[in-house]
Short mmCIF file of C-alpha atoms in Angstrom, two decimals:
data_model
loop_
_atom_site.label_atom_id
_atom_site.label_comp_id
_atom_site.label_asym_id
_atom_site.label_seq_id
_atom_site.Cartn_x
_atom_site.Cartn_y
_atom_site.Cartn_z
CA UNK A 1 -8.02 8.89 22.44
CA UNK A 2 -8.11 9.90 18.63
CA UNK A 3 -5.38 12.28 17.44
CA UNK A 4 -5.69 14.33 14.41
CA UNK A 5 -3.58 16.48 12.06
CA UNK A 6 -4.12 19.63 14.00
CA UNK A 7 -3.33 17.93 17.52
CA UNK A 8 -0.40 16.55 15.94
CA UNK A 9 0.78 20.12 14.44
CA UNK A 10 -0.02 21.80 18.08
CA UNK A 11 2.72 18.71 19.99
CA UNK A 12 5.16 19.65 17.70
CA UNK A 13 4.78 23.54 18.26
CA UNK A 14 4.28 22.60 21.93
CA UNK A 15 7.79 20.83 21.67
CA UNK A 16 9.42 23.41 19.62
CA UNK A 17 8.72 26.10 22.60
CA UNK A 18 9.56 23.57 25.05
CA UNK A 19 12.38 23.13 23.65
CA UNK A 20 13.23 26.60 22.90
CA UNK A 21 12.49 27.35 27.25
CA UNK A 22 14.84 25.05 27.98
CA UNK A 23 17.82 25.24 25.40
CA UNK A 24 20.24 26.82 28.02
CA UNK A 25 19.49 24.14 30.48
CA UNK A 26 19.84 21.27 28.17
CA UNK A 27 23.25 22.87 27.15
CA UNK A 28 24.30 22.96 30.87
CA UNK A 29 23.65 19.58 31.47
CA UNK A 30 25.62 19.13 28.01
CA UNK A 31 28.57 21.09 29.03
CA UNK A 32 29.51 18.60 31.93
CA UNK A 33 30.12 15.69 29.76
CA UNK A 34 29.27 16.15 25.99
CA UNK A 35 29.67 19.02 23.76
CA UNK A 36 27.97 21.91 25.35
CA UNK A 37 25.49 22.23 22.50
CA UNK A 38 22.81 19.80 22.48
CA UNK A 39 20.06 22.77 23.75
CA UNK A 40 21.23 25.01 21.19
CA UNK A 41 21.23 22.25 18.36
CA UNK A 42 17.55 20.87 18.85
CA UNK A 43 16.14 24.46 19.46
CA UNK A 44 17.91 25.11 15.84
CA UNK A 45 16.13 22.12 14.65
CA UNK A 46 12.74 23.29 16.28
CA UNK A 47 13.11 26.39 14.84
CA UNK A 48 13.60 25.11 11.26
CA UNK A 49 10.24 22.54 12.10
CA UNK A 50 8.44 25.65 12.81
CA UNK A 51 9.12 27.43 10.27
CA UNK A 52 8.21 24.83 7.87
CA UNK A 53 5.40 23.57 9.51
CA UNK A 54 2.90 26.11 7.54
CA UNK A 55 3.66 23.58 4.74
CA UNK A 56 2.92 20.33 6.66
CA UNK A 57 -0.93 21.53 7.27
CA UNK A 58 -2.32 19.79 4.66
CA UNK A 59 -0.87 16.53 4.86
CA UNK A 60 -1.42 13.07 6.38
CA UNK A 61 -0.40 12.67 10.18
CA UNK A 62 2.64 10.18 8.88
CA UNK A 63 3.85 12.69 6.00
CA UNK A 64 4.08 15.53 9.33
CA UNK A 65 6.87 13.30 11.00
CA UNK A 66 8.63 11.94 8.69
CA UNK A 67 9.27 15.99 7.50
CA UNK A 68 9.87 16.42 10.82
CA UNK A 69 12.58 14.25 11.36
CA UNK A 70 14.05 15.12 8.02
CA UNK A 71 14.34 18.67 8.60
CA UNK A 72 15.90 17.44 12.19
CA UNK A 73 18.57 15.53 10.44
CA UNK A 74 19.65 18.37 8.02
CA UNK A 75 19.42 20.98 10.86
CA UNK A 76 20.48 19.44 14.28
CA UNK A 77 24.25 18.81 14.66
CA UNK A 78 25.87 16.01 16.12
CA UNK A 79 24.64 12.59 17.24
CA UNK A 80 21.13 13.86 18.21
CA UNK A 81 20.19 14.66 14.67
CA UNK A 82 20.41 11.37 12.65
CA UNK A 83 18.80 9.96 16.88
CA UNK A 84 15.42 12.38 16.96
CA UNK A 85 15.49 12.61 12.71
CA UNK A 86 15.29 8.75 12.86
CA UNK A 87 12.79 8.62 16.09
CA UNK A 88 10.07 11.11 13.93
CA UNK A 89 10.81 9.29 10.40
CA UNK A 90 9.93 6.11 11.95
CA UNK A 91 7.20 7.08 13.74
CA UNK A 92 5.42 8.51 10.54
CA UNK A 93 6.37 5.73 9.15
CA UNK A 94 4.03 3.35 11.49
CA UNK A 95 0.99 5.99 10.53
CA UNK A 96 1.98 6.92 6.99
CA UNK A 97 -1.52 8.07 5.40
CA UNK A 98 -3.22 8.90 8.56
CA UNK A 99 -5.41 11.41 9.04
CA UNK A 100 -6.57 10.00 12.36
CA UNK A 101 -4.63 7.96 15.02
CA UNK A 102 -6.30 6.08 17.88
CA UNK A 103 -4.26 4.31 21.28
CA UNK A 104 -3.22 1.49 19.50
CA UNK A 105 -1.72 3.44 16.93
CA UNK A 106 -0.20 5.74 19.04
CA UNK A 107 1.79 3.00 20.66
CA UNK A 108 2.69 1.52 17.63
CA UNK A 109 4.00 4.66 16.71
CA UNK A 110 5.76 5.29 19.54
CA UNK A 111 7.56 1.65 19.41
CA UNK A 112 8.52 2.19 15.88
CA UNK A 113 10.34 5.43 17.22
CA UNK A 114 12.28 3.96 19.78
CA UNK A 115 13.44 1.08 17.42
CA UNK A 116 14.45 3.29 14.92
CA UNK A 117 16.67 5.50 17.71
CA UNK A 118 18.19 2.00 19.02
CA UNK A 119 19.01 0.75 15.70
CA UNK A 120 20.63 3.91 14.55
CA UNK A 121 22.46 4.38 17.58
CA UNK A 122 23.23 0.75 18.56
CA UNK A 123 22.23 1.71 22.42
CA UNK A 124 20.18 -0.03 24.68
CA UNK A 125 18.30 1.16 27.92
CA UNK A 126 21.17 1.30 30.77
CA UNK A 127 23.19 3.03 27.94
CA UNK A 128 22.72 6.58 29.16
CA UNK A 129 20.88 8.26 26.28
CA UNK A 130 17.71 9.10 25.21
CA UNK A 131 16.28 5.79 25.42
CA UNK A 132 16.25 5.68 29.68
CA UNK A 133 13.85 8.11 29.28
CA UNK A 134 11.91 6.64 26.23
CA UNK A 135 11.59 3.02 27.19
CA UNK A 136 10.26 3.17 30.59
CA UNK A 137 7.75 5.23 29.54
CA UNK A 138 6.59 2.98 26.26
CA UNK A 139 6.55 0.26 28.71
CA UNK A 140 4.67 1.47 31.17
CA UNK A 141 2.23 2.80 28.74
CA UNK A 142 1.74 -0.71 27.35
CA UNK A 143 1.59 -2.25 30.81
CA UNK A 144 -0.74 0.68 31.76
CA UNK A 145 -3.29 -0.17 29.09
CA UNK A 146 -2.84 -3.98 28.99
CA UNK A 147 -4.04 -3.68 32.60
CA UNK A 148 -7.04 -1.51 31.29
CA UNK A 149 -6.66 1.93 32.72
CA UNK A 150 -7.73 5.48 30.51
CA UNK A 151 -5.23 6.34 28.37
CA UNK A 152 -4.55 10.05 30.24
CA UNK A 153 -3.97 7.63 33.23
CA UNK A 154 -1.43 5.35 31.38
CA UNK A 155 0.09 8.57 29.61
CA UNK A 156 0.67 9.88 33.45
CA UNK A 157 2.44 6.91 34.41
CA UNK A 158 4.39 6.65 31.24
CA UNK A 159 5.80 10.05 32.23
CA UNK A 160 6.66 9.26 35.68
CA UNK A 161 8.50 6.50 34.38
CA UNK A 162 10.21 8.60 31.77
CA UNK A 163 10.98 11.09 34.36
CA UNK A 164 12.23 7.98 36.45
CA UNK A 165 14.54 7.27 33.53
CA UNK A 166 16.28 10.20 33.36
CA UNK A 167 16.88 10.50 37.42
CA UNK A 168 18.19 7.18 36.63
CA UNK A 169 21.15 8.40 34.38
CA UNK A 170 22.51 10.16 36.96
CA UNK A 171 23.61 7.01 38.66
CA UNK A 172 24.94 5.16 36.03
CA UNK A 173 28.09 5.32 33.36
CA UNK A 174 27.80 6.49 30.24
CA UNK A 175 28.26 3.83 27.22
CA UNK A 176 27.52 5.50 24.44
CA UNK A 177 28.93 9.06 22.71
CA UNK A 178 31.40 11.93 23.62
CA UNK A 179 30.00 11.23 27.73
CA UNK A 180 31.34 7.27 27.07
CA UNK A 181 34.92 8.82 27.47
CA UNK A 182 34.77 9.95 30.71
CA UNK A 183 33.86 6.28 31.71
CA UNK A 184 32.73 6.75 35.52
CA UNK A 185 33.14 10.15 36.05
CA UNK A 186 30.05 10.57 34.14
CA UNK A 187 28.54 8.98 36.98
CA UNK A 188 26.19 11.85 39.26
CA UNK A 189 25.69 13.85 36.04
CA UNK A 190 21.99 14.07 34.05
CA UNK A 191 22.45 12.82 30.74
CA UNK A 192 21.00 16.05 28.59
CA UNK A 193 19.23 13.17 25.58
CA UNK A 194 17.35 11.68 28.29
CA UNK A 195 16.33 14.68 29.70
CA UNK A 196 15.07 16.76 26.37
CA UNK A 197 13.26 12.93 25.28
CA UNK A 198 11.71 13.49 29.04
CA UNK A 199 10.55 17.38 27.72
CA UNK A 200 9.02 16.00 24.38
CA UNK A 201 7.17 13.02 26.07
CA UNK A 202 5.99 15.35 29.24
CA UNK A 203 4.85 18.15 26.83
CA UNK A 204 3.22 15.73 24.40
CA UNK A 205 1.45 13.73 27.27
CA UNK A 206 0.12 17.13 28.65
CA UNK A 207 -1.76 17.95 25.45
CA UNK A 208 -3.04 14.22 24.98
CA UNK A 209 -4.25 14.71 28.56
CA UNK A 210 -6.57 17.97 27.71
CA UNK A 211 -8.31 16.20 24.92
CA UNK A 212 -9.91 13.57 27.31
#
């Protein structure tokens, strides 16, 4: 698998419309233990990526995310902001300069992502956020690969897992933001960061999987 600029520009529109489909339902999952807003706030974000993105054409594959995640941080409210800014900084970070990425680097970019979202929000997997959706699926990429299938197979399993991660939040307490107050009545509700981290890594894995 070798990613370029352009297939790099096309996920992030991909995940801007995803997004943008499923804002209301992301907000409904929000409204029954968080603010009622998290849809609305990334598809604001996405918006402001799009619009901007027109600029990003010309540059490296590590300059594209790290403007991503700025423009997340100054345009998505709340907690998820600084969380998905972070997750794209980092990850343009690991491939500052790039023009081209291949597997390795795509899971090295991925990793650096999910450390930057667990350092800036001091969660862990079992937490109830984003990251039961984003670890499984790293991890069963890695495993995937280490035991020496295609990438578009490991990328299929890594979303199953993801997918996996989110059912998973319905069964567990929340630990971490405004859902940690409710304590265990949070239990039986979808936690809406795992589920729009499921969305991105579904929508981005669907792409990868064309270019095989």
């Amino acid at each position: 698998m070798i990613l370029t600029t352009n297939d790099v520009l096309n996920i992030i529109s991909n995940i801007s419309e995803v997004i943008e489909a499923n804002k209301q339902y992301l907000t409904d999952l929000d409204a029954a233990i968080g603010d009622a807003d998290h849809g609305i706030n990334l598809d604001r974000g996405f918006k402001a990526v799009k619009e901007k993105m027109p600029q990003f054409s010309d540059k490296d594959i590590g300059t594209i995310l790290k403007n991503v995640g700025m423009v997340l941080v100054s345009t998505v409210g709340g907690a998820s902001g600084p969380l998905y800014g972070t997750f794209f900084m980092r990850m343009g970070n690991a491939v500052s300069g790039k023009s081209t990425i291949d597997d390795n680097e795509i899971v090295a970019m991925f990793e650096a992502g999910l450390s930057g979202i667990k350092e800036r929000g001091k969660a862990q997997a079992g937490d109830k956020t984003m990251i039961d959706a984003i670890e499984p699926a790293l991890n069963e990429l890695k495993k995937s690969l280490e035991d020496g299938l295609k990438f578009n197979e490991a990328l299929n399993i890594a979303v199953n897992a993801s997918y996996n991660g989110v059912e998973m939040t319905k069964k567990i307490a929340a630990r971490r933001g405004r859902a940690s107050y409710l304590g265990d009545r949070s239990i039986g509700h979808q936690d809406p960061g795992a589920t729009s981290a499921y969305l991105m890594i579904k929508t981005a894995a669907e792409y990868m999987d064309k270019l095989q």
